[in-house]
Amino acid sequence: MPHQRAVVLLALLLGLQPVTSDLYLPALPTLTRELGGSVAQAQLTLSALLLAFGVSQLIWGPLSDRFGRKPILVTGLSLFILASVAGLLASTMEALIATRVVLGVGLGAAVMCARAIVRDLYEPPEAARTLSQALSGLGVIAVLTVPVGAALTDAFGWRTALGALTVCSAATLATVLWRYPESLSASIRAQNRHALRPATLLRTWGQILWHRQFQTFALLSVLTYGGLFTFLVTSSFVFVVALGLSRPHYAGVMVAMAVAYIPGTFLCRWLLARVGLAKAVAIGGGITLSGGLALLAMAHSGVQNPWLLVVPVCVYMVGHGIHQACGQSGAVAPFPKSAGTAAALAGFLMMLAAFATGAWLGQGLHAAQAAHMPQQSVQVMAWGIGFFSICVALLAWTAVQQHAPRAPAVAPAASSAAS
């Protein structure tokens, strides 16, 4: 597959995640009211999506190792389109929640296959550079989703925002059908003919989970995503409820965070080409830690200016742009014959950690809101991001240096075209 075509395909597949979760957020209060739902049901549309997304990957991964990526992509995306159409026509919150579960299942196939395709086509560290290029595209998509969703909702109603999801998924399926040749070789599929047998599957899971490189880089992905998820879960309560920021200005905060992520993906490729994967992650660890510690310092010194508080979050997002590509590619790198299963396990662990983080933060935010203490809400967010930033830095400076795949750095002149 031509390199640029691979990057575009990966960006479309990975970009479905922010489109699915963010595009309808501006419409959520309106559709909840019109469908007669509660705030708890509105939150369930997000949590049910995440749960289905995480668990379904455990099924899609082994299936893709046995039958190839393309059949799984076609099946998952077709399911996704059907669910998006059903959500567009939903007349109750219960029906909408059910469609979001099915959306999560289809989304799991798309994101899992994207991570596995990187391993099918590239060896490290080229896999990390390619995934970083695709994640630059994801960053652009993430920047556009909330403003586009808000504009569509204001102009044409909330169902139009859900209809846009159908259009995006249909375009992605068309790209897969017409422009994606199967990336998993026939010889590997033949070797995996018994991959779905319970004993074989359990053995494969065990080999992956006990592999030190998988543990290290899957944990890197989990920890860096934990800081991002902390911000996503707490930001509306902190910036809108506690600090009184208007919703349009809050949308500006979200856009600033997404914009900061994009330079991180470019910096990732620049570092990979010059210093290699291990040093790139170590430098990213320093960036991540500086953002987390700066936010902690601001929170405990009484800073309540929203635009000052978002600056260290943006610094964290630059580091996230480095760690996400390196973590996801590094976790699947040792498993060319079972990349789908490895990508699925890594994705499941990320969602499992997200649920645990959400429960932990929810208790802190509830206490802060009940006590009517805005600064305490800021501190809850700061401690969450600060905790994950410290963990990311420690892992980047220790285990990653020991277990990173070793390959010579590419000369800057040779890597400029890939950037």
C-alpha atoms as one frame of an Amber mdcrd trajectory, in Angstrom:
protein
   0.000   0.000   0.000   1.376   3.457  -0.833   2.494   5.240   2.313   0.276
   8.300   1.970  -2.766   6.130   1.324  -1.981   4.172   4.471  -1.724   7.380
   6.502  -5.066   8.691   5.197  -6.780   5.370   5.918  -5.373   5.230   9.440
  -6.387   8.848  10.119  -9.962   8.128   8.986 -10.237   4.984  11.100  -8.715
   6.535  14.226 -10.602   9.796  13.653 -13.917   7.998  14.034 -13.293   7.919
  17.796 -13.411  11.716  18.400 -16.174  12.049  15.797 -18.284   9.475  17.628
 -17.691  10.878  21.102 -17.426  14.638  20.451 -19.583  15.520  17.446 -22.849
  15.166  19.339 -21.679  16.737  22.628 -23.041  20.228  21.760 -26.385  18.589
  20.942 -26.511  16.476  24.108 -28.505  18.904  26.328 -31.034  19.568  23.554
 -31.603  15.952  22.572 -31.853  14.917  26.235 -34.592  17.461  26.774 -36.486
  16.634  23.571 -36.323  12.879  24.206 -37.467  13.319  27.817 -34.262  11.916
  29.282 -32.312  12.619  32.463 -28.790  13.851  33.033 -27.830  10.346  34.159
 -29.105   8.932  30.859 -27.184  11.580  28.937 -23.972  10.528  30.706 -24.832
   6.890  29.986 -24.718   7.595  26.242 -20.991   8.239  26.722 -20.131   5.567
  29.286 -22.042   2.841  27.408 -20.193   3.771  24.228 -16.815   3.510  25.999
 -17.678   0.176  27.613 -18.786  -1.399  24.335 -15.764   0.091  22.573 -13.315
  -1.423  25.048 -14.855  -4.885  25.441 -15.626  -5.431  21.750 -11.945  -5.127
  20.837 -11.254  -8.369  22.702 -13.481 -10.090  20.129 -12.488  -8.156  17.024
  -8.749  -8.599  17.614  -8.523 -12.419  17.358 -11.052 -12.397  14.506  -8.862
 -10.001  12.525  -5.790 -12.177  13.136  -7.683 -15.176  11.767  -9.611 -13.703
   8.828  -7.722 -10.495   8.052  -8.287  -6.819   8.738 -10.511  -5.950   5.788
 -13.428  -8.331   6.559 -13.478  -7.098  10.153 -13.353  -3.466   9.043 -16.211
  -3.949   6.579 -18.306  -5.766   9.192 -17.579  -3.274  11.972 -18.114  -0.175
   9.830 -21.359  -1.583   8.380 -22.587  -2.174  11.926 -21.494   1.344  12.810
 -23.452   2.878   9.923 -26.609   0.951  10.795 -26.343   2.053  14.415 -25.760
   5.692  13.447 -28.874   5.655  11.262 -30.858   4.077  14.108 -29.607   6.786
  16.457 -30.679   9.431  13.989 -34.216   8.014  14.113 -34.339   7.333  17.882
 -37.437   8.589  19.666 -36.443   7.758  23.265 -33.281   8.023  25.326 -33.340
   4.268  25.885 -33.243   3.699  22.130 -30.430   6.208  21.715 -28.382   4.525
  24.454 -28.864   1.153  22.730 -27.597   2.583  19.444 -24.573   4.054  21.208
 -23.680   0.585  22.495 -23.744  -0.792  18.952 -21.740   2.230  17.772 -19.111
   1.372  20.357 -18.901  -2.181  19.063 -18.382  -1.002  15.484 -15.906   1.654
  16.590 -13.878  -1.015  18.371 -13.321  -2.807  15.051 -12.162   0.376  13.297
  -9.682   1.562  15.937  -8.309  -1.894  16.716  -7.720  -2.675  13.034  -5.991
   0.679  12.500  -3.434  -0.127  15.207  -2.932  -3.646  13.829  -2.536  -2.396
  10.240   0.394  -0.242  11.368   2.159  -3.398  12.554   1.240  -5.278   9.371
   2.888  -2.651   7.190   5.787  -1.255   9.223   8.580  -2.254  11.555   9.521
  -0.030  14.508  10.385   2.828  14.614   8.777   3.497  11.210   5.509   2.246
  12.708   5.639   4.973  15.356   6.373   7.657  12.738   3.509   6.473  10.526
   1.081   6.287  13.435   2.182   9.772  14.462   1.300  11.063  10.988  -2.131
   9.467  11.247  -2.614  10.947  14.710  -1.866  14.398  13.283  -4.891  13.832
  11.087  -6.860  12.676  14.117  -5.897  15.924  15.856  -7.293  17.982  12.994
 -10.514  15.970  13.099 -10.752  16.437  16.871 -10.344  20.211  16.494 -13.256
  20.354  14.044 -15.755  18.013  15.708 -17.107  20.201  18.528 -17.437  23.435
  16.451 -19.019  21.531  13.539 -21.379  19.718  15.894 -22.385  22.997  17.519
 -22.947  24.712  14.152 -25.065  21.859  12.800 -27.132  21.691  15.977 -27.780
  25.435  16.049 -28.654  25.606  12.344 -30.584  22.392  11.730 -31.200  20.604
  15.030 -29.556  17.801  16.956 -30.497  15.048  14.507 -28.338  16.704  11.866
 -25.295  16.312  14.119 -26.042  12.600  14.397 -26.569  12.451  10.640 -23.076
  13.836  10.102 -21.754  10.766  11.935 -23.461   8.565   9.353 -21.823  10.501
   6.520 -18.346  10.219   8.092 -18.665   6.483   8.687 -20.021   5.852   5.177
 -17.075   7.729   3.663 -14.672   5.656   5.751 -16.315   2.397   4.668 -16.108
   3.458   1.013 -12.390   4.163   1.451 -11.847   0.727   2.977 -13.775  -1.046
   0.211 -12.123   0.698  -2.723  -8.664   1.738  -1.554  -7.526  -0.727   1.108
  -5.907  -3.999   0.028  -5.693  -6.563   2.826  -2.565  -5.849   4.894  -2.337
  -9.162   6.788  -0.529 -11.673   4.587  -2.201 -14.904   3.542   0.631 -16.890
   5.135   0.010 -15.357   8.559  -3.739 -15.914   8.225  -2.993 -19.556   7.434
  -0.742 -19.839  10.481  -3.570 -18.367  12.577  -6.195 -20.873  11.427  -6.541
 -22.143  15.023  -6.337 -18.676  16.583  -9.978 -18.698  17.728  -9.783 -21.956
  19.643 -10.156 -21.192  23.368  -6.882 -22.866  24.355  -4.969 -21.076  21.587
  -6.576 -17.743  22.387  -5.794 -18.038  26.096  -2.203 -18.959  25.309  -1.876
 -15.990  22.955  -3.328 -13.615  25.551  -0.888 -14.946  28.130   2.119 -14.559
  25.839   1.142 -10.976  25.043   0.274  -9.926  28.587   3.521 -11.324  30.016
   5.746  -9.774  27.368   7.795  -6.994  28.949   7.695  -4.708  25.910   3.907
  -5.023  25.690   3.554  -4.311  29.417   5.790  -1.257  29.160   4.264   0.360
  26.094   0.670  -0.604  26.844   1.146   0.989  30.267   2.602   4.087  28.593
  -0.564   4.335  26.456  -2.780   3.790  29.498  -1.037   6.429  31.611  -0.838
   9.162  28.970  -4.502   8.548  28.050  -5.357   8.702  31.760  -4.245  12.326
  31.908  -6.260  13.202  28.809  -9.326  11.374  30.131  -8.977  13.209  33.434
  -9.279  16.509  31.599 -12.212  15.316  29.488 -14.133  14.117  32.553 -13.446
  17.120  34.777 -13.130  20.081  32.396 -16.807  20.988  32.050 -17.308  20.915
  35.835 -14.138  22.909  36.476 -14.311  25.527  33.722 -18.074  25.985  33.348
 -19.574  25.126  36.753 -16.765  26.055  39.155 -15.049  28.908  37.288 -18.073
  30.282  35.406 -16.705  30.103  31.880 -19.352  30.483  29.159 -20.051  27.505
  26.940 -18.624  29.166  23.793 -15.452  29.983  25.727 -15.359  26.435  27.069
 -15.493  25.199  23.471 -12.472  27.421  22.877 -10.656  25.644  25.729 -11.376
  22.271  24.120 -10.164  23.501  20.742  -6.970  24.883  22.309  -6.284  21.509
  23.901  -6.793  19.676  20.601  -4.658  22.209  18.696  -1.810  21.724  21.191
  -1.867  17.984  20.525  -1.039  18.377  16.811   2.457  19.920  17.293   3.150
  17.033  19.668   2.672  14.547  16.838   5.033  16.550  14.601   7.583  16.761
  17.413   7.260  12.991  17.835   8.329  12.373  14.237  11.162  14.903  14.487
  12.521  13.220  17.617  12.137   9.684  16.254  14.182  10.633  13.201  16.981
  12.184  15.230  17.274  10.455  18.594  15.265   7.237  18.263  12.219   5.924
  20.087  13.606   5.531  23.618  15.028   9.054  23.825  11.921  10.509  22.156
   9.752   8.999  24.888  12.177  10.237  27.574  11.993  13.801  26.219   8.225
  13.485  26.004   8.224  12.397  29.646   9.898  15.663  30.607   7.313  17.679
  28.661   4.437  15.747  30.213   5.828  16.135  33.726   6.385  19.885  33.321
   2.751  20.349  32.297   1.399  18.268  35.163   3.565  19.881  37.844   2.805
  23.395  36.551  -0.921  22.679  36.776  -0.509  21.364  40.334   1.429  24.463
  41.319  -1.253  26.750  39.875  -4.081  24.817  41.541  -2.476  24.952  44.988
  -1.490  28.601  44.687  -5.119  29.605  44.159  -5.099  30.371  40.426  -8.678
  30.505  39.083  -8.101  32.124  35.707  -9.345  29.516  33.165  -6.980  30.661
  30.415  -3.953  30.376  32.679  -4.994  26.906  33.820  -5.356  25.634  30.266
  -1.716  26.467  29.409  -0.146  23.557  31.350  -2.874  21.268  30.006  -1.763
  22.204  26.493   1.838  21.401  27.471   0.644  17.996  28.664  -1.074  17.464
  25.308   2.204  18.082  23.459   3.726  15.225  25.448   0.636  13.124  24.792
   1.237  13.559  21.061   4.606  11.853  21.533   3.560   9.090  23.910   0.380
   8.003  22.166   2.083   7.096  18.891   5.081   5.466  20.584   2.964   3.598
  23.121   0.431   2.163  20.708   2.994   1.116  18.106   5.415  -0.243  20.707
   2.751  -2.419  22.323   2.011  -4.354  19.118   5.534  -4.357  17.660   6.634
  -7.777  19.062   3.570  -9.583  17.663   3.458  -9.593  13.839   1.301 -12.764
  13.834  -1.123 -11.569  16.508  -1.083  -7.780  16.123  -4.874  -7.624  16.232
  -5.049  -9.420  19.562  -2.241  -7.272  20.991  -3.912  -4.050  19.802  -7.213
  -5.262  21.269  -5.696  -5.982  24.679  -3.950  -2.604  24.741  -7.180  -0.837
  23.788  -9.182  -2.759  26.396  -6.693  -1.828  29.126  -6.984   1.846  28.160
 -10.765   1.787  28.477 -10.587  -0.172  31.747  -8.278   2.471  33.169 -10.602
   5.200  31.901 -13.535   3.732  33.838 -11.477   3.475  37.012 -10.248   7.039
  36.567 -13.772   8.315  35.980 -15.024   6.688  39.197 -12.088   8.075  41.183
 -12.522  11.612  39.855 -16.298  11.507  40.178 -16.072  11.126  43.939 -13.690
  14.053  44.268 -15.746  16.318  42.027 -18.963  15.422  43.835 -17.414  16.397
  47.177 -16.081  19.660  45.749 -19.409  20.582  44.163 -21.327  19.720  47.337
 -19.010  21.943  49.376 -19.313  24.799  46.821 -15.515  25.107  46.669 -14.367
  26.058  43.134 -10.688  25.797  44.009 -11.183  22.249  45.262 -12.639  21.295
  41.858  -9.536  22.746  40.184  -7.354  20.741  42.556  -9.185  17.503  41.734
  -8.427  18.009  38.036  -4.848  19.062  38.785  -4.132  16.074  41.006  -5.517
  13.688  38.385  -3.396  15.122  35.570  -0.420  15.578  37.910  -0.588  11.952
  39.052  -0.595  10.613  35.513   2.150  12.997  34.406   4.437  11.760  37.205
   3.691   8.126  36.319   4.331   8.756  32.602   7.673  10.430  33.300   8.862
   7.670  35.647   7.918   4.974  33.145   9.498   6.900  30.250  12.789   7.287
  32.104  13.007   3.697  33.409  11.154   0.765  31.825  10.875   2.324  28.352
  14.650   2.762  28.245  15.089  -0.933  29.038  12.438  -2.441  26.775  12.163
  -0.110  23.779  12.720  -1.832  20.398  16.234  -1.073  19.257  16.710   0.317
  15.772  19.066   2.926  14.348  17.662   6.420  14.022  16.811   7.526  10.501
  18.894  10.395   9.147  17.034  13.716   9.211  17.269  14.164   5.451  15.727
  10.758   4.821  12.907  11.333   7.265  11.803  14.751   6.046   9.515  13.289
   3.395   7.842  11.054   5.963   7.156  14.066   8.150
